Amino acid sequence: MNLSIAEENYVKAIYKLQEGDTAVTTNALAYELDTKPASVTDMAKKLKEKQLIDYEKYKGITLTAEGRKTALQIVRRHRLWECFLVDKLAFSWEEVHELAEELEHVRSEKLTNRLSEYLGNPTVDPHGDPIPDAHGRMAKPRPQTSLDQANAKRLVVTAVTDQSVALLAFLNAKGIRLGTQLEIVAHYEYDNSIEIKMKHAPSLTISEQVAKNIMVRPV
Amino acid sequence: MNLSIAEENYVKAIYKLQEGDTAVTTNALAYELDTKPASVTDMAKKLKEKQLIDYEKYKGITLTAEGRKTALQIVRRHRLWECFLVDKLAFSWEEVHELAEELEHVRSEKLTNRLSEYLGNPTVDPHGDPIPDAHGRMAKPRPQTSLDQANAKRLVVTAVTDQSVALLAFLNAKGIRLGTQLEIVAHYEYDNSIEIKMKHAPSLTISEQVAKNIMVRPV
DNA sequence: AAAATTATTTAGACAAATCTAAATAATTTT
DNA sequence: AAAATTATTTAGATTTGTCTAAATAATTTT
């Protein structure tokens, strides 16, 4: 099936928003894609026609098996290009998302597989997200929670869920990246802030807002 | 200026067809882009509006200085990606053109320059075509002629002007690639064929049609 | 130089992807 | 359960890039 770039972006966004088998709403998708609900309705009809999604008026959207397969291919390409940009071209993690958004639309399986091989078949991208293999299989992420939910004291950063340039640059500035080890010093209900401490550095305070997007596991 | 992929393809095609300051005709451009003359007229108006081309009804098309600059950026990206695919991902030269057609539209100067650096700032692509540098400057290709025009006997292949998969695969099969040294054994007017001989191989016969697309210089 | 041919442009249409404004359905509040 | 609010869809318009068919300009042939 030959999809346009717009169609690919919809499929990818639906995949991202669909937790389990909860249907994705028109509004949520419009917000995610920075477009209008009316446009989402239009596209939903097309993608249903192409059997990539299940869609009934007013009932929301879910991917079909075929749609999920397509989504995983796009995600695979996106994350492999991110690895390439960081590992080979020395970009920093907050710069690569936008570039990968463009590169992911080059739909050549041969290119994708060669790129993967060239990079040593990585299983996670620079933000800690798992990379689907050529068959769409993904390593199950190890149990992780967001930093604001963590009970353990000594933690390691495994992923970042919000890939906005702003957040990633902020974390960069604070010295927080994948694999960074840290301890929770205190959690202040008073102003919803968390005090953390990294090795060889003074402790620092971040908001719960930020902590929600930092995934960690006990070390 | 933000150009669409279609606009970029027109600018690139005009650059390719424009020899010296001869204007490019509507028909030639339509043929090159596999579209209709009427569509070319439509797009010509848009590109004139954007000051990328000079265009007067019935008088043909030439690039402005701005248009030439844009074209060179696209050509630079195209040829760098071709180098990447051949040098790093082990594609053969006939496979890379189509992929580079897509990759060339990722318009990030930072990416382009990092890629160039990563490849060792190459000055020619896998087909022997020169790569413009970040300022649009290109190494002047050394004097070369097409194989069917060559007078010298001992020659080296410097470029291939037609990048169709068919021709490149044909040359591959015959063992002809960039840098290949050969001798002209005979040129038969009778059936417009040329007999050539490469080192350590029996002589072989190719048509003038093919020879026209093989660029050579005396060795 | 008139006729025939070829090249180019115009006019009007279409598909894809989007939008706004209005209508309708679903959900929440009172 | 009626009213108010929110979510979604429909209808109709817009932009981009393309097309066909017809009209016009340029060039070539006779």
PDB file of C-alpha atoms in Angstrom, chain A:
ATOM      1  CA  MET A   1       0.000   0.000   0.000  1.00  0.00           C
ATOM      2  CA  ASN A   2       1.279   3.431  -0.903  1.00  0.00           C
ATOM      3  CA  LEU A   3       0.610   6.021   1.783  1.00  0.00           C
ATOM      4  CA  SER A   4       1.099   9.766   1.563  1.00  0.00           C
ATOM      5  CA  ILE A   5       3.205  11.520   4.163  1.00  0.00           C
ATOM      6  CA  ALA A   6       0.028  12.906   5.737  1.00  0.00           C
ATOM      7  CA  GLU A   7      -1.473   9.440   6.001  1.00  0.00           C
ATOM      8  CA  GLU A   8       1.717   8.081   7.569  1.00  0.00           C
ATOM      9  CA  ASN A   9       1.680  10.850  10.126  1.00  0.00           C
ATOM     10  CA  TYR A  10      -1.892  10.022  11.094  1.00  0.00           C
ATOM     11  CA  VAL A  11      -1.112   6.311  11.461  1.00  0.00           C
ATOM     12  CA  LYS A  12       1.912   7.088  13.605  1.00  0.00           C
ATOM     13  CA  ALA A  13      -0.048   9.495  15.814  1.00  0.00           C
ATOM     14  CA  ILE A  14      -2.884   6.994  16.306  1.00  0.00           C
ATOM     15  CA  TYR A  15      -0.321   4.377  17.291  1.00  0.00           C
ATOM     16  CA  LYS A  16       1.210   6.796  19.779  1.00  0.00           C
ATOM     17  CA  LEU A  17      -2.119   7.716  21.390  1.00  0.00           C
ATOM     18  CA  GLN A  18      -3.685   4.269  21.438  1.00  0.00           C
ATOM     19  CA  GLU A  19      -3.073   2.673  24.841  1.00  0.00           C
ATOM     20  CA  GLY A  20      -4.251  -0.942  24.867  1.00  0.00           C
ATOM     21  CA  ASP A  21      -7.514  -1.065  22.901  1.00  0.00           C
ATOM     22  CA  THR A  22      -8.914   2.277  23.993  1.00  0.00           C
ATOM     23  CA  ALA A  23     -10.160   4.114  20.922  1.00  0.00           C
ATOM     24  CA  VAL A  24      -8.441   7.388  20.064  1.00  0.00           C
ATOM     25  CA  THR A  25     -10.747  10.396  19.988  1.00  0.00           C
ATOM     26  CA  THR A  26     -11.024  12.869  17.135  1.00  0.00           C
ATOM     27  CA  ASN A  27     -10.078  15.748  19.392  1.00  0.00           C
ATOM     28  CA  ALA A  28      -6.986  14.070  20.845  1.00  0.00           C
ATOM     29  CA  LEU A  29      -5.719  13.259  17.385  1.00  0.00           C
ATOM     30  CA  ALA A  30      -6.375  16.788  16.147  1.00  0.00           C
ATOM     31  CA  TYR A  31      -4.405  18.166  19.091  1.00  0.00           C
ATOM     32  CA  GLU A  32      -1.523  15.721  18.580  1.00  0.00           C
ATOM     33  CA  LEU A  33      -1.243  16.556  14.878  1.00  0.00           C
ATOM     34  CA  ASP A  34      -1.831  20.265  15.366  1.00  0.00           C
ATOM     35  CA  THR A  35      -4.837  20.271  13.070  1.00  0.00           C
ATOM     36  CA  LYS A  36      -8.634  20.602  13.340  1.00  0.00           C
ATOM     37  CA  PRO A  37     -11.127  17.908  14.364  1.00  0.00           C
ATOM     38  CA  ALA A  38     -12.915  18.287  11.014  1.00  0.00           C
ATOM     39  CA  SER A  39      -9.708  17.366   9.196  1.00  0.00           C
ATOM     40  CA  VAL A  40      -9.311  14.292  11.380  1.00  0.00           C
ATOM     41  CA  THR A  41     -12.806  13.119  10.489  1.00  0.00           C
ATOM     42  CA  ASP A  42     -11.994  13.493   6.803  1.00  0.00           C
ATOM     43  CA  MET A  43      -8.777  11.513   7.094  1.00  0.00           C
ATOM     44  CA  ALA A  44     -10.414   8.857   9.278  1.00  0.00           C
ATOM     45  CA  LYS A  45     -12.742   8.034   6.386  1.00  0.00           C
ATOM     46  CA  LYS A  46      -9.782   7.599   4.036  1.00  0.00           C
ATOM     47  CA  LEU A  47      -7.799   5.424   6.415  1.00  0.00           C
ATOM     48  CA  LYS A  48     -10.862   3.271   7.071  1.00  0.00           C
ATOM     49  CA  GLU A  49     -11.259   2.873   3.299  1.00  0.00           C
ATOM     50  CA  LYS A  50      -7.642   1.661   3.196  1.00  0.00           C
ATOM     51  CA  GLN A  51      -8.355  -0.732   6.099  1.00  0.00           C
ATOM     52  CA  LEU A  52      -5.672   0.756   8.317  1.00  0.00           C
ATOM     53  CA  ILE A  53      -8.099   1.751  11.058  1.00  0.00           C
ATOM     54  CA  ASP A  54     -11.444   0.741  12.498  1.00  0.00           C
ATOM     55  CA  TYR A  55     -13.684   3.761  12.663  1.00  0.00           C
ATOM     56  CA  GLU A  56     -17.364   4.350  13.327  1.00  0.00           C
ATOM     57  CA  LYS A  57     -18.884   7.804  13.549  1.00  0.00           C
ATOM     58  CA  TYR A  58     -18.655   9.205  17.067  1.00  0.00           C
ATOM     59  CA  LYS A  59     -16.947   5.992  18.282  1.00  0.00           C
ATOM     60  CA  GLY A  60     -13.296   6.895  17.904  1.00  0.00           C
ATOM     61  CA  ILE A  61     -10.410   5.260  16.061  1.00  0.00           C
ATOM     62  CA  THR A  62      -8.322   2.104  16.566  1.00  0.00           C
ATOM     63  CA  LEU A  63      -5.617   0.646  14.337  1.00  0.00           C
ATOM     64  CA  THR A  64      -6.254  -2.608  12.473  1.00  0.00           C
ATOM     65  CA  ALA A  65      -3.515  -5.268  12.472  1.00  0.00           C
ATOM     66  CA  GLU A  66      -2.400  -3.873   9.103  1.00  0.00           C
ATOM     67  CA  GLY A  67      -2.383  -0.321  10.513  1.00  0.00           C
ATOM     68  CA  ARG A  68      -0.312  -1.397  13.493  1.00  0.00           C
ATOM     69  CA  LYS A  69       2.199  -3.056  11.194  1.00  0.00           C
ATOM     70  CA  THR A  70       2.466   0.143   9.168  1.00  0.00           C
ATOM     71  CA  ALA A  71       2.876   2.235  12.311  1.00  0.00           C
ATOM     72  CA  LEU A  72       5.669   0.011  13.578  1.00  0.00           C
ATOM     73  CA  GLN A  73       7.547   0.391  10.293  1.00  0.00           C
ATOM     74  CA  ILE A  74       7.347   4.166  10.558  1.00  0.00           C
ATOM     75  CA  VAL A  75       8.424   4.122  14.199  1.00  0.00           C
ATOM     76  CA  ARG A  76      11.300   1.815  13.282  1.00  0.00           C
ATOM     77  CA  ARG A  77      12.532   4.194  10.599  1.00  0.00           C
ATOM     78  CA  HIS A  78      12.151   7.214  12.884  1.00  0.00           C
ATOM     79  CA  ARG A  79      14.137   5.707  15.724  1.00  0.00           C
ATOM     80  CA  LEU A  80      16.874   4.291  13.521  1.00  0.00           C
ATOM     81  CA  TRP A  81      17.445   7.696  11.938  1.00  0.00           C
ATOM     82  CA  GLU A  82      17.616   9.215  15.424  1.00  0.00           C
ATOM     83  CA  CYS A  83      20.344   6.732  16.298  1.00  0.00           C
ATOM     84  CA  PHE A  84      22.195   7.581  13.115  1.00  0.00           C
ATOM     85  CA  LEU A  85      22.056  11.305  13.775  1.00  0.00           C
ATOM     86  CA  VAL A  86      23.277  10.955  17.357  1.00  0.00           C
ATOM     87  CA  ASP A  87      25.795   8.129  16.960  1.00  0.00           C
ATOM     88  CA  LYS A  88      27.298   9.006  13.595  1.00  0.00           C
ATOM     89  CA  LEU A  89      26.665  12.708  13.043  1.00  0.00           C
ATOM     90  CA  ALA A  90      27.083  13.802  16.678  1.00  0.00           C
ATOM     91  CA  PHE A  91      23.741  15.558  17.024  1.00  0.00           C
ATOM     92  CA  SER A  92      22.400  15.964  20.543  1.00  0.00           C
ATOM     93  CA  TRP A  93      19.187  14.243  21.513  1.00  0.00           C
ATOM     94  CA  GLU A  94      16.977  17.318  21.406  1.00  0.00           C
ATOM     95  CA  GLU A  95      17.907  18.082  17.801  1.00  0.00           C
ATOM     96  CA  VAL A  96      17.125  14.761  16.198  1.00  0.00           C
ATOM     97  CA  HIS A  97      13.371  14.432  16.560  1.00  0.00           C
ATOM     98  CA  GLU A  98      12.442  16.986  13.900  1.00  0.00           C
ATOM     99  CA  LEU A  99      14.972  15.671  11.396  1.00  0.00           C
ATOM    100  CA  ALA A 100      13.814  12.101  11.976  1.00  0.00           C
ATOM    101  CA  GLU A 101      10.238  13.270  11.315  1.00  0.00           C
ATOM    102  CA  GLU A 102      11.323  13.907   7.736  1.00  0.00           C
ATOM    103  CA  LEU A 103      13.722  11.025   7.230  1.00  0.00           C
ATOM    104  CA  GLU A 104      11.174   8.490   8.491  1.00  0.00           C
ATOM    105  CA  HIS A 105       9.087   8.985   5.336  1.00  0.00           C
ATOM    106  CA  VAL A 106      11.681   7.440   3.022  1.00  0.00           C
ATOM    107  CA  ARG A 107       9.921   4.105   2.612  1.00  0.00           C
ATOM    108  CA  SER A 108      12.620   1.699   1.479  1.00  0.00           C
ATOM    109  CA  GLU A 109      12.860  -1.542   3.416  1.00  0.00           C
ATOM    110  CA  LYS A 110      16.290  -2.207   2.010  1.00  0.00           C
ATOM    111  CA  LEU A 111      17.530   1.185   3.172  1.00  0.00           C
ATOM    112  CA  THR A 112      15.967   0.707   6.597  1.00  0.00           C
ATOM    113  CA  ASN A 113      17.522  -2.697   7.105  1.00  0.00           C
ATOM    114  CA  ARG A 114      20.949  -1.612   5.860  1.00  0.00           C
ATOM    115  CA  LEU A 115      20.836   1.395   8.147  1.00  0.00           C
ATOM    116  CA  SER A 116      19.915  -0.802  11.100  1.00  0.00           C
ATOM    117  CA  GLU A 117      22.774  -3.160  10.337  1.00  0.00           C
ATOM    118  CA  TYR A 118      25.202  -0.250   9.918  1.00  0.00           C
ATOM    119  CA  LEU A 119      24.233   1.014  13.365  1.00  0.00           C
ATOM    120  CA  GLY A 120      24.689  -2.447  14.897  1.00  0.00           C
ATOM    121  CA  ASN A 121      20.964  -3.243  15.075  1.00  0.00           C
ATOM    122  CA  PRO A 122      20.282  -1.004  18.070  1.00  0.00           C
ATOM    123  CA  THR A 123      17.259  -1.844  20.227  1.00  0.00           C
ATOM    124  CA  VAL A 124      16.670   1.569  21.781  1.00  0.00           C
ATOM    125  CA  ASP A 125      16.874   5.076  20.341  1.00  0.00           C
ATOM    126  CA  PRO A 126      18.627   8.058  21.959  1.00  0.00           C
ATOM    127  CA  HIS A 127      15.552   8.837  24.082  1.00  0.00           C
ATOM    128  CA  GLY A 128      15.365   5.302  25.451  1.00  0.00           C
ATOM    129  CA  ASP A 129      12.432   4.210  23.285  1.00  0.00           C
ATOM    130  CA  PRO A 130      12.606   0.660  21.929  1.00  0.00           C
ATOM    131  CA  ILE A 131      13.171   0.140  18.174  1.00  0.00           C
ATOM    132  CA  PRO A 132      10.926  -2.397  16.398  1.00  0.00           C
ATOM    133  CA  ASP A 133      12.891  -4.970  14.400  1.00  0.00           C
ATOM    134  CA  ALA A 134      12.266  -5.788  10.717  1.00  0.00           C
ATOM    135  CA  HIS A 135       9.276  -7.938  11.750  1.00  0.00           C
ATOM    136  CA  GLY A 136       7.769  -5.268  13.957  1.00  0.00           C
ATOM    137  CA  ARG A 137       8.864  -6.922  17.176  1.00  0.00           C
ATOM    138  CA  MET A 138      10.007  -4.651  19.951  1.00  0.00           C
ATOM    139  CA  ALA A 139      11.976  -5.377  23.106  1.00  0.00           C
ATOM    140  CA  LYS A 140       9.599  -5.079  26.034  1.00  0.00           C
ATOM    141  CA  PRO A 141      10.765  -2.075  27.956  1.00  0.00           C
ATOM    142  CA  ARG A 142      11.985  -3.044  31.418  1.00  0.00           C
ATOM    143  CA  PRO A 143       9.611  -2.029  34.224  1.00  0.00           C
ATOM    144  CA  GLN A 144       9.892   1.702  34.613  1.00  0.00           C
ATOM    145  CA  THR A 145       7.926   4.507  36.207  1.00  0.00           C
ATOM    146  CA  SER A 146       7.939   8.241  35.839  1.00  0.00           C
ATOM    147  CA  LEU A 147      10.275  10.018  38.242  1.00  0.00           C
ATOM    148  CA  ASP A 148       7.414  11.631  40.179  1.00  0.00           C
ATOM    149  CA  GLN A 149       5.924   8.169  40.946  1.00  0.00           C
ATOM    150  CA  ALA A 150       9.139   6.408  41.919  1.00  0.00           C
ATOM    151  CA  ASN A 151       9.478   4.984  45.435  1.00  0.00           C
ATOM    152  CA  ALA A 152      13.015   3.638  45.223  1.00  0.00           C
ATOM    153  CA  LYS A 153      15.766   6.038  46.219  1.00  0.00           C
ATOM    154  CA  ARG A 154      18.524   5.227  43.728  1.00  0.00           C
ATOM    155  CA  LEU A 155      17.366   5.398  40.131  1.00  0.00           C
ATOM    156  CA  VAL A 156      18.631   5.403  36.554  1.00  0.00           C
ATOM    157  CA  VAL A 157      17.049   7.391  33.709  1.00  0.00           C
ATOM    158  CA  THR A 158      15.690   5.041  31.009  1.00  0.00           C
ATOM    159  CA  ALA A 159      13.601   7.240  28.711  1.00  0.00           C
ATOM    160  CA  VAL A 160      11.999  10.635  28.194  1.00  0.00           C
ATOM    161  CA  THR A 161       8.382  10.664  27.074  1.00  0.00           C
ATOM    162  CA  ASP A 162       8.062  14.279  25.910  1.00  0.00           C
ATOM    163  CA  GLN A 163      10.476  14.996  23.098  1.00  0.00           C
ATOM    164  CA  SER A 164       9.943  18.722  22.795  1.00  0.00           C
ATOM    165  CA  VAL A 165      13.140  20.608  22.109  1.00  0.00           C
ATOM    166  CA  ALA A 166      12.460  22.730  25.172  1.00  0.00           C
ATOM    167  CA  LEU A 167      12.373  19.825  27.618  1.00  0.00           C
ATOM    168  CA  LEU A 168      15.291  17.969  26.087  1.00  0.00           C
ATOM    169  CA  ALA A 169      17.458  21.070  26.050  1.00  0.00           C
ATOM    170  CA  PHE A 170      16.488  21.734  29.676  1.00  0.00           C
ATOM    171  CA  LEU A 171      17.507  18.239  30.729  1.00  0.00           C
ATOM    172  CA  ASN A 172      20.705  18.595  28.761  1.00  0.00           C
ATOM    173  CA  ALA A 173      21.528  21.785  30.624  1.00  0.00           C
ATOM    174  CA  LYS A 174      20.918  20.052  33.970  1.00  0.00           C
ATOM    175  CA  GLY A 175      23.162  17.161  32.946  1.00  0.00           C
ATOM    176  CA  ILE A 176      20.308  14.656  32.833  1.00  0.00           C
ATOM    177  CA  ARG A 177      20.494  12.122  29.988  1.00  0.00           C
ATOM    178  CA  LEU A 178      19.825   8.425  29.372  1.00  0.00           C
ATOM    179  CA  GLY A 179      21.684   6.303  31.881  1.00  0.00           C
ATOM    180  CA  THR A 180      22.137   9.150  34.335  1.00  0.00           C
ATOM    181  CA  GLN A 181      21.961   7.872  37.906  1.00  0.00           C
ATOM    182  CA  LEU A 182      20.227   9.924  40.551  1.00  0.00           C
ATOM    183  CA  GLU A 183      18.744   9.820  44.039  1.00  0.00           C
ATOM    184  CA  ILE A 184      15.511  11.362  45.233  1.00  0.00           C
ATOM    185  CA  VAL A 185      16.394  13.631  48.154  1.00  0.00           C
ATOM    186  CA  ALA A 186      12.909  14.922  48.878  1.00  0.00           C
ATOM    187  CA  HIS A 187       9.453  15.258  47.343  1.00  0.00           C
ATOM    188  CA  TYR A 188       7.709  18.472  48.376  1.00  0.00           C
ATOM    189  CA  GLU A 189       3.934  18.287  48.226  1.00  0.00           C
ATOM    190  CA  TYR A 190       3.908  21.962  49.112  1.00  0.00           C
ATOM    191  CA  ASP A 191       4.970  23.254  45.682  1.00  0.00           C
ATOM    192  CA  ASN A 192       4.915  19.994  43.703  1.00  0.00           C
ATOM    193  CA  SER A 193       8.662  19.915  43.344  1.00  0.00           C
ATOM    194  CA  ILE A 194      11.213  17.143  43.635  1.00  0.00           C
ATOM    195  CA  GLU A 195      14.762  17.509  44.869  1.00  0.00           C
ATOM    196  CA  ILE A 196      17.219  15.132  43.280  1.00  0.00           C
ATOM    197  CA  LYS A 197      20.944  14.547  43.503  1.00  0.00           C
ATOM    198  CA  MET A 198      23.320  13.246  40.876  1.00  0.00           C
ATOM    199  CA  LYS A 199      26.829  11.966  41.596  1.00  0.00           C
ATOM    200  CA  HIS A 200      29.522  14.616  41.881  1.00  0.00           C
ATOM    201  CA  ALA A 201      27.016  17.452  41.638  1.00  0.00           C
ATOM    202  CA  PRO A 202      24.990  19.615  44.004  1.00  0.00           C
ATOM    203  CA  SER A 203      21.353  18.595  44.414  1.00  0.00           C
ATOM    204  CA  LEU A 204      18.800  20.309  42.199  1.00  0.00           C
ATOM    205  CA  THR A 205      15.072  20.867  42.183  1.00  0.00           C
ATOM    206  CA  ILE A 206      12.703  20.103  39.319  1.00  0.00           C
ATOM    207  CA  SER A 207       8.940  20.424  38.969  1.00  0.00           C
ATOM    208  CA  GLU A 208       6.582  17.444  39.002  1.00  0.00           C
ATOM    209  CA  GLN A 209       5.603  18.578  35.516  1.00  0.00           C
ATOM    210  CA  VAL A 210       9.113  17.800  34.291  1.00  0.00           C
ATOM    211  CA  ALA A 211       9.492  14.684  36.454  1.00  0.00           C
ATOM    212  CA  LYS A 212       6.377  13.155  34.856  1.00  0.00           C
ATOM    213  CA  ASN A 213       8.250  12.932  31.564  1.00  0.00           C
ATOM    214  CA  ILE A 214      11.391  11.330  32.949  1.00  0.00           C
ATOM    215  CA  MET A 215      11.159   7.539  33.069  1.00  0.00           C
ATOM    216  CA  VAL A 216      13.354   5.709  35.577  1.00  0.00           C
ATOM    217  CA  ARG A 217      13.968   2.282  37.055  1.00  0.00           C
ATOM    218  CA  PRO A 218      15.665   1.273  40.321  1.00  0.00           C
ATOM    219  CA  VAL A 219      19.390   0.804  39.894  1.00  0.00           C
TER     220      VAL A 219
END
